[in-house]
Tab-separated table of C-alpha atoms and ligand atoms in Angstrom:
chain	number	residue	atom	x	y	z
I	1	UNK	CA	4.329	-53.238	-106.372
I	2	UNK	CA	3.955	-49.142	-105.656
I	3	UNK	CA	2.583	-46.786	-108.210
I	4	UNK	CA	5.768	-44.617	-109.123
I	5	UNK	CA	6.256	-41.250	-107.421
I	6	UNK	CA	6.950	-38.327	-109.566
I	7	UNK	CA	10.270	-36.459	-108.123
I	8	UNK	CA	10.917	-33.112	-109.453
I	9	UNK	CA	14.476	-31.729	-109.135
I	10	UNK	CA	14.541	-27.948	-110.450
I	11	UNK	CA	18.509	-27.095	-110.949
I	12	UNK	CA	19.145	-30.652	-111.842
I	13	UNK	CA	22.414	-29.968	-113.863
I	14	UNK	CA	23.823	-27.675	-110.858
I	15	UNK	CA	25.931	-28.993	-108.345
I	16	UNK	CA	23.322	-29.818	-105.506
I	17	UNK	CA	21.096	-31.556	-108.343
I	18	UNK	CA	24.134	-33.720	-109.383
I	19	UNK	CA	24.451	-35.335	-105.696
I	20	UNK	CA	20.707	-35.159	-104.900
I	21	UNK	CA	18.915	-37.367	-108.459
I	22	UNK	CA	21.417	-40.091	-107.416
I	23	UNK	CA	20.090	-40.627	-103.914
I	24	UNK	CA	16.447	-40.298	-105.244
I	25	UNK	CA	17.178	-43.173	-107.945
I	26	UNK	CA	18.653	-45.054	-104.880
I	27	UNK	CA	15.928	-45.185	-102.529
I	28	UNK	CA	17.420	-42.418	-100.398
I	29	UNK	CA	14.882	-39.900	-100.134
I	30	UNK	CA	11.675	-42.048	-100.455
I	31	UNK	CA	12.653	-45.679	-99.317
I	32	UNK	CA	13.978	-48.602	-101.094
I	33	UNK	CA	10.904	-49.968	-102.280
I	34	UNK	CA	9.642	-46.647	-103.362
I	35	UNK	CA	9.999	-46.440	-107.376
I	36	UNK	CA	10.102	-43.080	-109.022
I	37	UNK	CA	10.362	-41.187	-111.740
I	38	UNK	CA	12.683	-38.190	-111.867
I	39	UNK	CA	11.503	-34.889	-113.650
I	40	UNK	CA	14.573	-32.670	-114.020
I	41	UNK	CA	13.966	-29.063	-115.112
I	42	UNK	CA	17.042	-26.651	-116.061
I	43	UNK	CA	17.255	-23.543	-118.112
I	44	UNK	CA	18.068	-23.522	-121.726
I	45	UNK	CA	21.966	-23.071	-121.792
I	46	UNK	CA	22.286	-25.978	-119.038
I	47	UNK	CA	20.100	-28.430	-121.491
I	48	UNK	CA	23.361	-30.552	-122.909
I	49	UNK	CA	24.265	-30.500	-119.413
I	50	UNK	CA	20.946	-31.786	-118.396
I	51	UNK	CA	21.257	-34.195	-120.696
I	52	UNK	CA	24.331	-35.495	-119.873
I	53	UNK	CA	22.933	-36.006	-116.315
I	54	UNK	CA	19.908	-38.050	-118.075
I	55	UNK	CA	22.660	-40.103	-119.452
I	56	UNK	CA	24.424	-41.162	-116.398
I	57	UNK	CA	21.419	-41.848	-114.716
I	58	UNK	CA	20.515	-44.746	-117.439
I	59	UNK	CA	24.032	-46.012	-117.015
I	60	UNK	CA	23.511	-46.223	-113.791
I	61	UNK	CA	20.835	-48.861	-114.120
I	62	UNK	CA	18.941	-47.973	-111.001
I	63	UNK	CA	16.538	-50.435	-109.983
I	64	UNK	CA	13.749	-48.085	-108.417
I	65	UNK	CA	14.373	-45.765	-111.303
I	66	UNK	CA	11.087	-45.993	-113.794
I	67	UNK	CA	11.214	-42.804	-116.057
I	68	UNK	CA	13.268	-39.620	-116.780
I	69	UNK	CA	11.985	-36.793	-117.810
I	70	UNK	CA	14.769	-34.051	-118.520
I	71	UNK	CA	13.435	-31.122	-119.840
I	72	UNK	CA	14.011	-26.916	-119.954
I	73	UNK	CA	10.219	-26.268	-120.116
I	74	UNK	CA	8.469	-25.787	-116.908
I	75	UNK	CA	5.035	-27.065	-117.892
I	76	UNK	CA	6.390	-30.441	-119.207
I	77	UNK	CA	8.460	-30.395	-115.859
I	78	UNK	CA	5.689	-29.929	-113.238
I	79	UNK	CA	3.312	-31.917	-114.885
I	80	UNK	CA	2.217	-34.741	-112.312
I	81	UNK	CA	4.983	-34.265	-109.916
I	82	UNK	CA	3.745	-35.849	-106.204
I	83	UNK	CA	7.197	-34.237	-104.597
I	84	UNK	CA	8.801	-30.500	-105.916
I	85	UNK	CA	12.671	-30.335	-104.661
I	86	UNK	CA	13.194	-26.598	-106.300
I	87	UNK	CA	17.211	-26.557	-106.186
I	88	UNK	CA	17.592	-23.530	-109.372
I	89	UNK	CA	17.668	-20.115	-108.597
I	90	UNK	CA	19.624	-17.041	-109.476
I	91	UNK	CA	22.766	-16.538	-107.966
I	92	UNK	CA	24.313	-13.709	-106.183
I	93	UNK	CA	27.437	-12.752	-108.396
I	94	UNK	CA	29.727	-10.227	-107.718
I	95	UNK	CA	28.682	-6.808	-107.559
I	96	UNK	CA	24.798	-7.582	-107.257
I	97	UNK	CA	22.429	-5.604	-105.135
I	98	UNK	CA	20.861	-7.860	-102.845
I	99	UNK	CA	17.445	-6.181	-104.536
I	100	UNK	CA	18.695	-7.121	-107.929
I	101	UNK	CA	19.522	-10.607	-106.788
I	102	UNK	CA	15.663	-11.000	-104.897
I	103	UNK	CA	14.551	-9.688	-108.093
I	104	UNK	CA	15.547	-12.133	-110.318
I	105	UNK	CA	14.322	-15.088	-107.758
I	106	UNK	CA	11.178	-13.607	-106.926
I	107	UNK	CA	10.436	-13.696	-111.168
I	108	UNK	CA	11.537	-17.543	-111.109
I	109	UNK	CA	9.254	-18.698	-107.995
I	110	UNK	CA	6.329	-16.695	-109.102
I	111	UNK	CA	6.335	-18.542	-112.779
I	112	UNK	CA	7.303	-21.416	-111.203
I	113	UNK	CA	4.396	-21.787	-108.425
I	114	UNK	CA	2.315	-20.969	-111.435
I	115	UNK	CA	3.225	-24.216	-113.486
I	116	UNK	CA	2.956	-26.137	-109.773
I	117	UNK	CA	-0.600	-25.126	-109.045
I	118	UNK	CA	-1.631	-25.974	-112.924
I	119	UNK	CA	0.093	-29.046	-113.400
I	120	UNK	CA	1.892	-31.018	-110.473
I	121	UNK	CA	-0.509	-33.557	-108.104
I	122	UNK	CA	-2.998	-32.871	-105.985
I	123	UNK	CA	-1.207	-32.754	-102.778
I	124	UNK	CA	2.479	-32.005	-103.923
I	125	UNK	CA	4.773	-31.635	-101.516
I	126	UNK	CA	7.528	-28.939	-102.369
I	127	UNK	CA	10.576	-28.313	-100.651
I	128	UNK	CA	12.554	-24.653	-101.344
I	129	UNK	CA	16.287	-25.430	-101.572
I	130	UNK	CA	17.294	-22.435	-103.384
I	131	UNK	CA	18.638	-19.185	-102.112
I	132	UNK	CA	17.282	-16.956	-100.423
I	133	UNK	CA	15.032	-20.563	-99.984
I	134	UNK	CA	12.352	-19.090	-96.730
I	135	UNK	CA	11.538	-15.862	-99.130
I	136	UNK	CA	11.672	-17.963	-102.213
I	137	UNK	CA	8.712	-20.298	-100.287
I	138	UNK	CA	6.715	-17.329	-99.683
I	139	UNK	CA	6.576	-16.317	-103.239
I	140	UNK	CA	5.982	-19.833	-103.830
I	141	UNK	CA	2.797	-20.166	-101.491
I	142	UNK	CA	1.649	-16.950	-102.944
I	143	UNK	CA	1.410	-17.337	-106.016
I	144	UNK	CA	0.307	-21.380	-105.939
I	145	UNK	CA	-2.763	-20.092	-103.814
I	146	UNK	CA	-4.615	-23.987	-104.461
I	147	UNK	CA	-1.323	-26.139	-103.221
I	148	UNK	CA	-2.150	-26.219	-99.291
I	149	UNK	CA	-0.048	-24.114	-97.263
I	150	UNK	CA	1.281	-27.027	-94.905
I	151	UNK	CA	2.691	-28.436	-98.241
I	152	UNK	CA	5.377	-25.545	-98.946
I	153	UNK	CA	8.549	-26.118	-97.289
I	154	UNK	CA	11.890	-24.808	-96.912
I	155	UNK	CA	15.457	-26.709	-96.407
I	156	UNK	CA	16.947	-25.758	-92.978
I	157	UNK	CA	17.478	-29.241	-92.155
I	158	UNK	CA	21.449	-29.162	-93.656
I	159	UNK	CA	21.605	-26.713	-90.519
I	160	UNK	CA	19.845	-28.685	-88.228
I	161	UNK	CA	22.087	-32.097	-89.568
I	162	UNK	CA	25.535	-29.144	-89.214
I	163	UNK	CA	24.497	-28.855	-85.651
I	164	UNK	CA	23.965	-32.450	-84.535
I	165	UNK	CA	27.397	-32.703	-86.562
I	166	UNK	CA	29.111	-30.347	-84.445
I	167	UNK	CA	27.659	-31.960	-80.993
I	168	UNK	CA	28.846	-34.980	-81.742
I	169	UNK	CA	32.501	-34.358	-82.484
I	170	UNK	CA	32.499	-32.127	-79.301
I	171	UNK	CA	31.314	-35.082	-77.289
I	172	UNK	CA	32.978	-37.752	-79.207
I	173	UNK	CA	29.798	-39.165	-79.650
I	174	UNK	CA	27.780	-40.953	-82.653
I	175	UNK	CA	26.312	-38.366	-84.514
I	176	UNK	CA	22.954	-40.727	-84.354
I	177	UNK	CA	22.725	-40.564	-80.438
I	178	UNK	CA	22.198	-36.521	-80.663
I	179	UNK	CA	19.031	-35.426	-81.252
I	180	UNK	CA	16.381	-32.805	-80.642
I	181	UNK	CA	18.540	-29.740	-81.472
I	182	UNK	CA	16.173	-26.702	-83.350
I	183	UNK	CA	17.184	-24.635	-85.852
I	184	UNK	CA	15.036	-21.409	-85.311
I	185	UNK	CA	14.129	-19.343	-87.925
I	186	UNK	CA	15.854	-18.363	-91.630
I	187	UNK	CA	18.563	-20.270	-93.354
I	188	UNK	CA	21.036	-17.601	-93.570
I	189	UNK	CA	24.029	-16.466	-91.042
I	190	UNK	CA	20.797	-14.744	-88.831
I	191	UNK	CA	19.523	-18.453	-87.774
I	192	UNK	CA	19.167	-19.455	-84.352
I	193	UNK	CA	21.022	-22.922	-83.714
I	194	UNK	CA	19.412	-23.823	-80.083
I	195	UNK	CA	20.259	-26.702	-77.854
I	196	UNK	CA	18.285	-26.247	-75.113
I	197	UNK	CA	16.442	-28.993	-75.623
I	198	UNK	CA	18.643	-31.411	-77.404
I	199	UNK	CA	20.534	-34.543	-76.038
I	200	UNK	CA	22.544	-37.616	-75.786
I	201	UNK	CA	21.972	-41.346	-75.418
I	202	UNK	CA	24.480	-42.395	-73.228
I	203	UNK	CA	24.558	-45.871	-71.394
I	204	UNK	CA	22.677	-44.630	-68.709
I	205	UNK	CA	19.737	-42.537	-70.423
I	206	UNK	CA	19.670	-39.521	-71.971
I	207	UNK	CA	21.375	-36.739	-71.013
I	208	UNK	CA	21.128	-32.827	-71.861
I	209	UNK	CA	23.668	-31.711	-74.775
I	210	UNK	CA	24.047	-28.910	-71.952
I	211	UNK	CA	25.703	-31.194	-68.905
I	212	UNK	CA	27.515	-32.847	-71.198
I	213	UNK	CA	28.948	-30.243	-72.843
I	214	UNK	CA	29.804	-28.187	-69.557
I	215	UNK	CA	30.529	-25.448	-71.479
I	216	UNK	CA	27.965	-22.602	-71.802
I	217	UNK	CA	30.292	-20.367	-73.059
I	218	UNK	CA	31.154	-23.018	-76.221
I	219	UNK	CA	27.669	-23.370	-76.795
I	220	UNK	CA	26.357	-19.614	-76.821
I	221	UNK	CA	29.126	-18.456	-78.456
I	222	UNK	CA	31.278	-20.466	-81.029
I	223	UNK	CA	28.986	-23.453	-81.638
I	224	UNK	CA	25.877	-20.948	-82.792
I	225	UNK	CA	28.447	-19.465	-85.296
I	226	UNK	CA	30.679	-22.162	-86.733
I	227	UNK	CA	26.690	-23.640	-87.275
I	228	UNK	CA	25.904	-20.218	-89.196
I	229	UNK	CA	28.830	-19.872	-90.967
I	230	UNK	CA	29.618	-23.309	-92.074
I	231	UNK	CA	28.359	-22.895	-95.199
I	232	UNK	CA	30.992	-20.079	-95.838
I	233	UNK	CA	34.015	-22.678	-94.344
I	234	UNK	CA	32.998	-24.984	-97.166
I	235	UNK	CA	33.358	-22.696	-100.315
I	236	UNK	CA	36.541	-21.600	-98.547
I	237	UNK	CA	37.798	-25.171	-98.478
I	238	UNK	CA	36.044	-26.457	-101.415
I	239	UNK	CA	35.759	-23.744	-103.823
I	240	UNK	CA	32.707	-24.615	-103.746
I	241	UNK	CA	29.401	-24.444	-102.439
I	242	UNK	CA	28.377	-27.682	-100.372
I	243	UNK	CA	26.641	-29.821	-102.319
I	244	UNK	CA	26.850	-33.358	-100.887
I	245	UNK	CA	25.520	-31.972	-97.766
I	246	UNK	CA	22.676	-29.971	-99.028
I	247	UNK	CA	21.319	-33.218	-100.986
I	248	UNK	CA	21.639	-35.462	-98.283
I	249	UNK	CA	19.509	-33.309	-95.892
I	250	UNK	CA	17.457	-32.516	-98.779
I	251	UNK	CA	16.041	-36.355	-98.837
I	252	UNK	CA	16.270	-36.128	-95.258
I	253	UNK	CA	13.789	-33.393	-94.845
I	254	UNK	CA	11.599	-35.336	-97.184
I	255	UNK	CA	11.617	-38.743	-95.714
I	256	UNK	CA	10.942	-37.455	-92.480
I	257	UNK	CA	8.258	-35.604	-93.681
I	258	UNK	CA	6.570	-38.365	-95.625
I	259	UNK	CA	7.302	-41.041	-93.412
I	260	UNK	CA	7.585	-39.422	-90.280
I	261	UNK	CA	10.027	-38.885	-87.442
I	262	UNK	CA	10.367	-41.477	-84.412
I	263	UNK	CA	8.607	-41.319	-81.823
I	264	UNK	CA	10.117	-38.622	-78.874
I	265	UNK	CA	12.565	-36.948	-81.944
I	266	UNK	CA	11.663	-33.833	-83.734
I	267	UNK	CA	13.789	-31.941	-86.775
I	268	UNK	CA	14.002	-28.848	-88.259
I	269	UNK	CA	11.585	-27.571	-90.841
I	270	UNK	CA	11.068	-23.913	-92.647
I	271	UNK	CA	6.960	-23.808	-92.598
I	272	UNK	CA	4.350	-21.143	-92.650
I	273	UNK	CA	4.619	-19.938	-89.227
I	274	UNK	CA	0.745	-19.876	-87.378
I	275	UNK	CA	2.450	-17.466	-84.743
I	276	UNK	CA	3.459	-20.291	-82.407
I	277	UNK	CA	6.291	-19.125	-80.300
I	278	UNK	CA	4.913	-15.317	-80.924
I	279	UNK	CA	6.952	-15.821	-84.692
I	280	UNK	CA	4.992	-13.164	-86.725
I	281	UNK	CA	2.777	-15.709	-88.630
I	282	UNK	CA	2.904	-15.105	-92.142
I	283	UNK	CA	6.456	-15.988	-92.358
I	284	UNK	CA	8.464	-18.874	-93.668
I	285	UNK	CA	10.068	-19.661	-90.469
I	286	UNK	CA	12.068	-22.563	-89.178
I	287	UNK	CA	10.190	-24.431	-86.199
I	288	UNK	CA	10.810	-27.865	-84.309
I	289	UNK	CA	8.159	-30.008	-86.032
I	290	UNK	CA	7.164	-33.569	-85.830
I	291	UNK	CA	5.804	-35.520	-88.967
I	292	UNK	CA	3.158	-37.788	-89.413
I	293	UNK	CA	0.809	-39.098	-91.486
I	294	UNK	CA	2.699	-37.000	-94.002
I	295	UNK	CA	1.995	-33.751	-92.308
I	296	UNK	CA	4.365	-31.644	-89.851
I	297	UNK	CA	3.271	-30.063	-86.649
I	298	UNK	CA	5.316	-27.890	-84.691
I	299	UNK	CA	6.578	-28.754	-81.518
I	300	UNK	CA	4.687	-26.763	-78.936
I	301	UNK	CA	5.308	-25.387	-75.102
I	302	UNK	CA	9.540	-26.033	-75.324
I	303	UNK	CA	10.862	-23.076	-72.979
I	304	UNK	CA	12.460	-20.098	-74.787
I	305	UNK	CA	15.233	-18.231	-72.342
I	306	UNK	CA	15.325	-14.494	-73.080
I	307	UNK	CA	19.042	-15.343	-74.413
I	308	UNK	CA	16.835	-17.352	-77.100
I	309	UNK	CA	13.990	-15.373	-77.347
I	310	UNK	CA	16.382	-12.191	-78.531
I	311	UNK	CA	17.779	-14.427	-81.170
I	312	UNK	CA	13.781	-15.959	-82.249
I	313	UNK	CA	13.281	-12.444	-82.767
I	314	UNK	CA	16.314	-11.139	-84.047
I	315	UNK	CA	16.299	-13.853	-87.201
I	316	UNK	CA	12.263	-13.205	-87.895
I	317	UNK	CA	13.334	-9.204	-88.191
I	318	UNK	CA	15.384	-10.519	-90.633
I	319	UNK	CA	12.554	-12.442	-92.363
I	320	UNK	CA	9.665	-9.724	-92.229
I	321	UNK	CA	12.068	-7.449	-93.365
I	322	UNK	CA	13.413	-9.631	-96.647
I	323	UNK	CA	9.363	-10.080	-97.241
I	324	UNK	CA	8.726	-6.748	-97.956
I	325	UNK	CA	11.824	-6.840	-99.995
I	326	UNK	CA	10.583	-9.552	-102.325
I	327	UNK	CA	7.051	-7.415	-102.017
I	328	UNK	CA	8.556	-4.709	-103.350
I	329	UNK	CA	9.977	-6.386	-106.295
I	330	UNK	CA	6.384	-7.673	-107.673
I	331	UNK	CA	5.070	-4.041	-107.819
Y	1	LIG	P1	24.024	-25.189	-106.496
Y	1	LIG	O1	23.448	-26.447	-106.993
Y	1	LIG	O2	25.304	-25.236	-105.742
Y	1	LIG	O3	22.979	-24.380	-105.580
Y	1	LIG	C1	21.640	-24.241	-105.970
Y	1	LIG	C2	20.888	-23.342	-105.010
Y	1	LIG	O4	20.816	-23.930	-103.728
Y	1	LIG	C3	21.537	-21.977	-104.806
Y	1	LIG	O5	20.503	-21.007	-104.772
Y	1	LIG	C4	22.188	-22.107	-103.471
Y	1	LIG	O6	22.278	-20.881	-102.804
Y	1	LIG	C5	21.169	-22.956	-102.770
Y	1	LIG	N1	21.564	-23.521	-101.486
Y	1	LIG	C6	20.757	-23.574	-100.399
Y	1	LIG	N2	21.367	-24.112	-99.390
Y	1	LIG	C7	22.593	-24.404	-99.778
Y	1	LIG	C8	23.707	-24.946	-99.126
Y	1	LIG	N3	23.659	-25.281	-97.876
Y	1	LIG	N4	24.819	-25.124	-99.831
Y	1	LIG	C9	24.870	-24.758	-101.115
Y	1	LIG	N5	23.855	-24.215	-101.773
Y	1	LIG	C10	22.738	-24.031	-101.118
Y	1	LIG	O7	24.193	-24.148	-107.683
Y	1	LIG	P2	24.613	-24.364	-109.179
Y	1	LIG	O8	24.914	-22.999	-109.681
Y	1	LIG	O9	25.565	-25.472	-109.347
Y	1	LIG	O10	23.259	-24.871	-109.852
Y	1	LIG	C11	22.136	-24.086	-109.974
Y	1	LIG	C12	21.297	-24.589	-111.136
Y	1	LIG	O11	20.131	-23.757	-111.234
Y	1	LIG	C13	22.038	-24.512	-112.460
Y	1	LIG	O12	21.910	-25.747	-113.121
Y	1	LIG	C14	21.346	-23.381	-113.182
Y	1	LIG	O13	21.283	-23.585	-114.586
Y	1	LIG	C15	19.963	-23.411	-112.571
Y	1	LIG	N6	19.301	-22.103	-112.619
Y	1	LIG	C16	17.961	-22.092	-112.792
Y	1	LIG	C17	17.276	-20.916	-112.918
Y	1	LIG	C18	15.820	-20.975	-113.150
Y	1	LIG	O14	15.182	-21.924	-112.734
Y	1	LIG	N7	15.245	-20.007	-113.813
Y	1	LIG	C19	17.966	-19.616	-112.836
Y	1	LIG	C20	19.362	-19.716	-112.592
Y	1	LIG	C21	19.991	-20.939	-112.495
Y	1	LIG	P3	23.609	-19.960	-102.895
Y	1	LIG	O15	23.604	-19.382	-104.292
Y	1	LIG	O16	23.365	-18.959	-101.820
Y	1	LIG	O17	24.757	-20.886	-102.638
């Protein structure tokens, strides 16, 4: 049988961290004959909460589920972890600078890569779900100088899974015969949902999303922003933030990454840009990557139109600029 793998979930008693330790006890994220064993960290006035969570997930009697570990202190919660899934962070609440909210999450990353580099695996793989989750990653990678760079990650995959979504009901097509659509750059309303590049299986071969579609004005216009602002559509209908969603990519972007993507299919990853596609390297940047091995590589020499190449650049402005803004709040 496998050794265990040590999940952490920070967040756990939040809303994402309520869908997401389910589908890790189940096999979701790592396989079904993966065991693991879930570290969940919260902050003190979540710990009954917490708790509670710990409870259901006994009485849930999950086969692949070894060992809990529920805990508010951030040592005890890092300690050994193989895979980092940071879902906590502060959130914006009414009235809040966007300076004051940066603040806060720049103090929680910077403590937290701290406890990482001391305590998890060698080799952990983290993944930033939390808001505003590229900067967060920087701060992250920063201040966890020893964890390898390649290993600090950002979700954009919900986006890139929002975008296959949207494809697919357009078409009236499974949602598993799209593929090869990029999300470009930082997940906020500034990202760059591209199909360029993506297509269809149909009976006769594949086909480009774009002759399918036969509708450039559809896809430059209100497909990139019903993508961006889907997010905001769900708290509308919801009153409340999406949460099934964001843990199901969340395992997504894992799996793929530690078991790799099929052969001729590529997803969407936030990574430390190298510069490739003149992306100011240095950033936290979603890319078109490929996994295997357990590493990602970016997909390389895919043609950017100057339509695209306005909206690469426009979204790493964005980025450089909410770097400095996090810089600014460590001095
Ligand atoms: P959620 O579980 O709904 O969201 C958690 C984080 O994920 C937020 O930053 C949220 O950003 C972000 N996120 C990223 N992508 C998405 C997406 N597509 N949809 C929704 N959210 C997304 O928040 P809760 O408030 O329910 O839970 C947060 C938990 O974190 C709580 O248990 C709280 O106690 C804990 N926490 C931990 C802190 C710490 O570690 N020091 C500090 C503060 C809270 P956004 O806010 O933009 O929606």
């Amino acid at each position: 049988a496998k050794e265990p793998v040590r999940v952490l979930v920070t967040g756990a008693a939040g809303q994402i961290g309520y869908a997401l330790v389910p589908m890790i006890a189940r096999g979701v994220m790592l396989g079904p004959d993966q065991p693991v064993i879930l570290h969940m960290l919260d902050i003190p006035p979540a710990a009954e909460a917490l708790n509670g969570v710990k409870m259901e997930l006994i009485d849930a009697a999950f086969p692949l589920l070894k060992g809990v570990v529920a805990t508010t202190d951030v040592v005890e919660a890092c300690t050994g972890v193989n895979i980092a899934v940071m879902v906590g962070g502060f959130p914006r609440k009414e009235g809040m600078e966007r300076k004051d909210v940066m603040s806060k999450n720049v103090s929680i990353y910077k403590a937290q890569a701290s406890a990482l580099e001391k305590h998890a695996a060698a080799n952990c793989k983290v993944l930033v779900v939390a808001n505003p989750a590229n900067t967060n990653a920087l701060i992250l990678k920063e201040f966890a100088p020893s964890i390898p760079e390649k290993n600090i990650t950002c979700l954009t995959r919900l986006d890139h899974n929002r975008a296959l979504g949207q494809v697919s009901e357009r078409l009236n097509v499974q949602v598993s015969d799209v593929k090869n659509v990029i999300i470009w750059g930082n997940h906020s309303s500034s990202q760059y949902p591209d199909v360029n590049h993506a297509t269809v299986k149909t009976p006769s071969g594949e086909k480009p999303v774009r002759e399918l579609v036969k509708d450039d004005a559809w896809l430059n216009g209100e497909f990139i922003t019903t993508v961006q602002q889907r997010g905001a559509a769900i708290i509308k209908a919801r009153k409340l933030s999406s949460a099934l969603s964001a843990a199901s990519s969340a395992c997504d972007h894992i799996r793929d990454w530690v078991l790799g993507t099929p052969e001729g299919t590529w997803v969407s990853m936030g990574v430390y840009s190298d510069g490739s596609y003149n992306v100011p390297a240095g950033l936290i940047y979603s890319f078109p990557v490929n996994c295997r091995n357990g590493e990602w590589t970016i997909v390389q020499e895919l043609g950017i139109d100057a339509f695209s190449r306005k909206k690469l650049d426009a979204t790493a402005a964005e980025l450089s600029e909410e770097k400095a803004l996090a810089y600014s709040c460590l001095s």
